[in-house]
CSV table of C-alpha atoms in Angstrom, one decimal:
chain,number,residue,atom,x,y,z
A,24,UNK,CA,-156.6,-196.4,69.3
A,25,UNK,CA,-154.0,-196.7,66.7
A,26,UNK,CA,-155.6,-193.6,64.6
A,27,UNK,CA,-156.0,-191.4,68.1
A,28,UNK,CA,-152.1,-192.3,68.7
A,29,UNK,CA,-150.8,-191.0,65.2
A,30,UNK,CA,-153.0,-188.1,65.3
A,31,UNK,CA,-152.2,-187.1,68.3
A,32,UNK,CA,-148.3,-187.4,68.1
A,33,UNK,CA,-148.8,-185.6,64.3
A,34,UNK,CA,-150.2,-182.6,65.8
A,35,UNK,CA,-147.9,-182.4,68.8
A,36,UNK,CA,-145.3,-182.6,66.0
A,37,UNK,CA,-146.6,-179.7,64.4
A,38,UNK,CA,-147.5,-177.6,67.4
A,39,UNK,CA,-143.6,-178.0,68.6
A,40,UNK,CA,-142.3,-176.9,65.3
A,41,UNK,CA,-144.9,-174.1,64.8
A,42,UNK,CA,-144.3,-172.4,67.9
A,43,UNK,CA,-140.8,-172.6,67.3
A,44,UNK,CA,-141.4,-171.2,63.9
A,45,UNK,CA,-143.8,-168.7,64.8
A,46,UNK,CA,-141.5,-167.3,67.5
A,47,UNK,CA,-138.3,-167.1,65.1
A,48,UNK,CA,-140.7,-164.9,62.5
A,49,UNK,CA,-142.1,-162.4,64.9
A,50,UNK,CA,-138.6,-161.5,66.7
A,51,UNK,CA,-136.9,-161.6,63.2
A,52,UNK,CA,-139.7,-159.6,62.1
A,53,UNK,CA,-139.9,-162.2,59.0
A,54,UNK,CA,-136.4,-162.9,58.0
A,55,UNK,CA,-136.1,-165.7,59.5
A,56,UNK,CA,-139.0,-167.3,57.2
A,57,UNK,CA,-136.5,-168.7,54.6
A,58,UNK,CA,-134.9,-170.3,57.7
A,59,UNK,CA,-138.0,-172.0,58.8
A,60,UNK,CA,-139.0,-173.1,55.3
A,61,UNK,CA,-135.2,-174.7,54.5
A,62,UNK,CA,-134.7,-176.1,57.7
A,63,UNK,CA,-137.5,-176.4,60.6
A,64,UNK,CA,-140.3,-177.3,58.2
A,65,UNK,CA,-138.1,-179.5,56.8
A,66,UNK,CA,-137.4,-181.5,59.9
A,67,UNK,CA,-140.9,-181.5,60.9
A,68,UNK,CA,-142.1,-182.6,57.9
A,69,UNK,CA,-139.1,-185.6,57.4
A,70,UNK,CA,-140.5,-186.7,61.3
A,71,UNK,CA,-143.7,-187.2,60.5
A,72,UNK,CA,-143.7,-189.1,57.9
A,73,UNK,CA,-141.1,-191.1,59.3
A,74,UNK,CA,-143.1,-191.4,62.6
A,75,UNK,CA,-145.9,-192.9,60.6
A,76,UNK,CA,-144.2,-195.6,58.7
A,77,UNK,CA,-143.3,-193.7,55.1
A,78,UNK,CA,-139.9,-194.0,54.0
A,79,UNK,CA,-139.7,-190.7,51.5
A,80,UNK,CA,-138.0,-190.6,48.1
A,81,UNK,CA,-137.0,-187.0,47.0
A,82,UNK,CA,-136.0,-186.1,43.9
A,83,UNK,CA,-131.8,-185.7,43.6
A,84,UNK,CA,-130.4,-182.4,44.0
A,85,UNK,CA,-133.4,-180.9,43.3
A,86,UNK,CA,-132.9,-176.8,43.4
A,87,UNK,CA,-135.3,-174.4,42.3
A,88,UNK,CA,-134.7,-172.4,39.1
A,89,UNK,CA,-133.3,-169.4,39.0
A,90,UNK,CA,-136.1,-167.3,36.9
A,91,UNK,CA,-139.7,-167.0,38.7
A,92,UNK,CA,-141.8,-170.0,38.7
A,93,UNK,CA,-144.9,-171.8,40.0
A,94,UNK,CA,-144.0,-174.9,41.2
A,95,UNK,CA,-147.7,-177.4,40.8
A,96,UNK,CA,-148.4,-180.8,42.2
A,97,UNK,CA,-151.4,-183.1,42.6
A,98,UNK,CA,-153.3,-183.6,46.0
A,99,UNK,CA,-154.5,-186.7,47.0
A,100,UNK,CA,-153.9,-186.7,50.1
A,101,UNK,CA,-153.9,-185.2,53.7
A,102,UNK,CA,-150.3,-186.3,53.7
A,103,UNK,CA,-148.6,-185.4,50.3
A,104,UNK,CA,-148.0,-181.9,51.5
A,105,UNK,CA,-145.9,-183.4,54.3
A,106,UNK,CA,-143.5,-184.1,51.4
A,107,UNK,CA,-143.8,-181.4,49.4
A,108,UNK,CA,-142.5,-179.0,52.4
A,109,UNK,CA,-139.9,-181.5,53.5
A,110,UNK,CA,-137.8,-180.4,50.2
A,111,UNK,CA,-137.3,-177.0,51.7
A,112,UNK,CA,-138.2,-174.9,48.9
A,113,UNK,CA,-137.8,-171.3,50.0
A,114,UNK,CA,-141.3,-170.1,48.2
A,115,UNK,CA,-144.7,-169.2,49.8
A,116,UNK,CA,-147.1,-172.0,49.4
A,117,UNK,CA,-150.8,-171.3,48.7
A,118,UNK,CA,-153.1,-173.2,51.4
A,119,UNK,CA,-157.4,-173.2,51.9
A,120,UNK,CA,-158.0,-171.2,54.5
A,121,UNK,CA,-160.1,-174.0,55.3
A,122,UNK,CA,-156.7,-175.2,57.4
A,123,UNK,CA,-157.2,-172.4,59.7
A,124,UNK,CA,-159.2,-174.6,61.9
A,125,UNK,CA,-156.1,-177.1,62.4
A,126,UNK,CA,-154.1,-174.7,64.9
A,127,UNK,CA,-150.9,-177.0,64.9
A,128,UNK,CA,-150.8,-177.2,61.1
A,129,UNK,CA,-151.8,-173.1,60.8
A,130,UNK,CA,-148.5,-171.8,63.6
A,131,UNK,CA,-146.2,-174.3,60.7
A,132,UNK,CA,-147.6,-172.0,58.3
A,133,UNK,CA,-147.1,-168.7,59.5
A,134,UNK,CA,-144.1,-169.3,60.4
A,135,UNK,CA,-143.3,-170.1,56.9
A,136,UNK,CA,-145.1,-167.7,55.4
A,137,UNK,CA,-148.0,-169.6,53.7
A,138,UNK,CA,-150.4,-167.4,51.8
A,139,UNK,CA,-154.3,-168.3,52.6
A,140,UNK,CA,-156.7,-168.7,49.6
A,141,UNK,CA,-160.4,-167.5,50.2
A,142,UNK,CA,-162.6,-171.1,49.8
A,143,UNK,CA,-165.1,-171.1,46.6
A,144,UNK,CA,-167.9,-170.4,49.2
A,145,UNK,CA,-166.7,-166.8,49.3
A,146,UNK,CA,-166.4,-165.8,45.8
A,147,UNK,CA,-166.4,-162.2,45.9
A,148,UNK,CA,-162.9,-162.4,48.6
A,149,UNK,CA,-161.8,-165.4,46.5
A,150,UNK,CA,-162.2,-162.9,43.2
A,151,UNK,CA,-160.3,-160.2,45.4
A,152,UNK,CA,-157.8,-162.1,46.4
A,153,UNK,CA,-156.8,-163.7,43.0
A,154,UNK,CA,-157.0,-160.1,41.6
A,155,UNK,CA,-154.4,-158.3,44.1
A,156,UNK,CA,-152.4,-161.7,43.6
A,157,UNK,CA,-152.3,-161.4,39.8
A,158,UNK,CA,-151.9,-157.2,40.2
A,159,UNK,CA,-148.8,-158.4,42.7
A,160,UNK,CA,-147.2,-160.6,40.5
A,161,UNK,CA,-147.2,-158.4,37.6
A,162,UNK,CA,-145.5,-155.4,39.7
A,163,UNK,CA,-142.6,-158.2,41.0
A,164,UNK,CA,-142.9,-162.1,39.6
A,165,UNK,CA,-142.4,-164.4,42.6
A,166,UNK,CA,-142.1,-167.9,42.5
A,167,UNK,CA,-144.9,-169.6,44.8
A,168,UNK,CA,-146.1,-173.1,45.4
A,169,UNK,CA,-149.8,-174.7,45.2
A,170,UNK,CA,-151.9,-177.3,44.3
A,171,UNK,CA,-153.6,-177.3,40.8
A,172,UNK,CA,-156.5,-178.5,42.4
A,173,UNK,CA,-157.0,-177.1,45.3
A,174,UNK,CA,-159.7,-177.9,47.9
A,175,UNK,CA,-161.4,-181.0,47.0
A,176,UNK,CA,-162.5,-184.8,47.5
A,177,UNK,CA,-159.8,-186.7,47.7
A,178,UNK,CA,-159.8,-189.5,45.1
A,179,UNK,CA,-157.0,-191.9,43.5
A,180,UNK,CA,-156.2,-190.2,41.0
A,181,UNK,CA,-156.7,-186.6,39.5
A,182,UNK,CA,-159.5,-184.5,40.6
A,183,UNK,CA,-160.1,-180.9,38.0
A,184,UNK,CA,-157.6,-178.5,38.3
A,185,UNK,CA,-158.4,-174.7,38.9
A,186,UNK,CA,-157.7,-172.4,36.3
A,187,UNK,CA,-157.0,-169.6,38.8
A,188,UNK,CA,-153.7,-170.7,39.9
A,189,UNK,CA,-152.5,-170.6,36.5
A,190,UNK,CA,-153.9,-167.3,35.5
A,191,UNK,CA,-151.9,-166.1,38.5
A,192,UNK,CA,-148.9,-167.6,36.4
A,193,UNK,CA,-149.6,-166.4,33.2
A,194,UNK,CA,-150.2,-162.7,35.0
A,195,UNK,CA,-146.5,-163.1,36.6
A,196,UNK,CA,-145.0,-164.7,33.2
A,197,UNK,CA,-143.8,-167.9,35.5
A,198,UNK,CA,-142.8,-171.1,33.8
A,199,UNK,CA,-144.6,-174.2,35.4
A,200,UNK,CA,-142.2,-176.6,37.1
A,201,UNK,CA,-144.6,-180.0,38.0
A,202,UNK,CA,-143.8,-182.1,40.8
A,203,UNK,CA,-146.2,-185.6,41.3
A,204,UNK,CA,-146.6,-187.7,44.2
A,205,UNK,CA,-146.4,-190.7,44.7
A,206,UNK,CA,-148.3,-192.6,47.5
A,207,UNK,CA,-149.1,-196.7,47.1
A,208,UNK,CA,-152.9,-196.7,47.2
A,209,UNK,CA,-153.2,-199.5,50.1
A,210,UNK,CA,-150.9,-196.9,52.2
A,211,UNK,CA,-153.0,-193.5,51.3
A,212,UNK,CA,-156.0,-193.0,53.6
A,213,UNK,CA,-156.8,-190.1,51.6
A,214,UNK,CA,-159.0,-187.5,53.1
A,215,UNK,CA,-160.1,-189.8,55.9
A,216,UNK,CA,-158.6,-189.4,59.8
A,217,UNK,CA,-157.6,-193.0,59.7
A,218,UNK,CA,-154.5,-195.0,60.9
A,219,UNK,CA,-151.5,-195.7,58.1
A,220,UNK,CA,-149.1,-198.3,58.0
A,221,UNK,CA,-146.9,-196.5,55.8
A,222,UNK,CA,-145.0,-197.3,52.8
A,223,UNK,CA,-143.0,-195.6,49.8
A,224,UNK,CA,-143.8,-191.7,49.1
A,225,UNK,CA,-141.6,-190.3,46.4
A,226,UNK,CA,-141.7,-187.0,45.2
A,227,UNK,CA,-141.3,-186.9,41.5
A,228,UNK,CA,-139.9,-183.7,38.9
A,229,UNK,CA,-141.7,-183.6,35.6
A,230,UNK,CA,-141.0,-181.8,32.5
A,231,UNK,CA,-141.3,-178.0,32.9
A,232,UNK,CA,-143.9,-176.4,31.1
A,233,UNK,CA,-143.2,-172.5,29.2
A,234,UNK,CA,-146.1,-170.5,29.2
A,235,UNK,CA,-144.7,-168.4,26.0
A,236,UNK,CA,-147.5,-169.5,24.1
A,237,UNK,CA,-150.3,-169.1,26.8
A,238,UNK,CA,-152.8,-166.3,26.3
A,239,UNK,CA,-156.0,-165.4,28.1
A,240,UNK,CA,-157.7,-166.6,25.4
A,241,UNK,CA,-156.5,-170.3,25.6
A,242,UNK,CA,-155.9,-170.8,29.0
A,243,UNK,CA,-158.4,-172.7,29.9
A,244,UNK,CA,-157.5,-175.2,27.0
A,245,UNK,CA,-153.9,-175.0,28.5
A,246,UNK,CA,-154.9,-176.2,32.2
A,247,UNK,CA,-156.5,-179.1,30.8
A,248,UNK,CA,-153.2,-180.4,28.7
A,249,UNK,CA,-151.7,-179.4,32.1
A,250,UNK,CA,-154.5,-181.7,33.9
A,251,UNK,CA,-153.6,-184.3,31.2
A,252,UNK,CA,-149.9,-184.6,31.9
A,253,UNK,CA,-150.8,-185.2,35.2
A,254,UNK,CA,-153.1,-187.8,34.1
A,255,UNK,CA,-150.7,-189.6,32.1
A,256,UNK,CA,-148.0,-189.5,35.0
A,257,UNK,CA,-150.5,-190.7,37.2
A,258,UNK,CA,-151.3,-193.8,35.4
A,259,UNK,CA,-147.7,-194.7,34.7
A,260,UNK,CA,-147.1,-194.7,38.6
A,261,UNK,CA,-150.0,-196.5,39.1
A,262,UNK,CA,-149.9,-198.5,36.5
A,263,UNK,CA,-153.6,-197.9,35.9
A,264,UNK,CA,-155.7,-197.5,32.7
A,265,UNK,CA,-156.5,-194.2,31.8
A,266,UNK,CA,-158.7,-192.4,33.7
């Protein structure tokens, strides 16, 4: 009954907010989006979290640099992205358009301006998509937001990342600015519909990374380093041995 109850209230959360998003974008015509994203998401995101028991940690006076970047984190979770969006960074995040399904969570994301990556089951539009993005990027470097690794089983700790985000980066020239977070394993249910009791959930900054010595040709050796640094932050949090 428990799990039904925070589900329910979660999504009536999000629905709120969404349509309220959603609305301001379509009569601003989209210049409200930086609006949603710094305030509305923000709010909805702070809510539920605090509705379901997590007291969040964020880092201080955290501002997002000036030159175009791609701003990483791990996902272990259903709800790390809750408090990734509550630090109202005015960038587009990448989500799976296997969210679509979640209406609630989708009208959050239009209205602040999420752009939706093709799953691995469609390579060919996944190709396509990455392509324009990468064509895009060279023509006007962005700063975006996603997850290095993207749709998969949740575990604790840190699953393969993607190299496909990062060629993305390397197209636009963007620096790497790494976030972790931080959620107690007894208080993370993962990928799993079941009821929290909540706990600490910190968002922490890590060391940026320069891509001035990233080529095409090493790349892939990069994203593993990358992978690594996550590792290592992981297992300091967690006080775990390596994994």
């Amino acid at each position: 009954m428990k799990t039904v109850y925070q589900i329910t209230v979660t999504f009536l959360i999000l629905a709120i907010f969404g349509i309220v998003s959603t609305t301001l974008r379509l009569v601003s015509f989209g210049g409200l989006v930086p609006f949603n994203r710094k305030v509305l998401t923000v709010l909805s995101s702070k809510l539920i979290l605090r509705f379901l028991g997590f007291r969040l940690v964020l880092p201080n006076k955290y501002t997002l640099p000036h030159q175009p970047t791609f701003i990483t984190f791990n996902h272990n979770s259903l709800l790390d992205i809750f408090s990734l969006t509550a630090l109202g960074l005015n960038v587009p995040f990448l989500l799976s358009e296997k969210t679509l399904k979640l209406i609630p969570l989708t009208l959050t994301a239009f209205g602040m301006g999420v752009i939706y990556v093709p799953q691995k089951k469609h390579p060919k539009r996944r190709a396509r998509f990455f392509e324009r993005l990468e064509e895009r990027l060279q023509k006007k470097p962005m700063s975006f937001a996603g997850s290095s690794e993207g749709v998969h089983d949740y575990i604790n700790g840190i699953a393969e990342f993607n190299s496909g985000v990062y060629r993305m980066a390397l197209a636009g020239k963007l620096n790497i600015s790494p976030m972790f977070v931080y959620i107690p394993k007894n208080y993370d249910n993962l990928d799993n519909y079941t009821s929290v009791s909540g706990g600490v959930m910190e968002v922490c900054t890590m060391e940026s990374v320069s891509i001035k010595n990233w080529t095409s040709e090493n790349i892939e050796q990069k994203v593993v380093e990358m992978r690594l640094k996550f590792v290592e932050f992981y297992n300091i949090k967690h006080s775990t041995e390596s994994i």
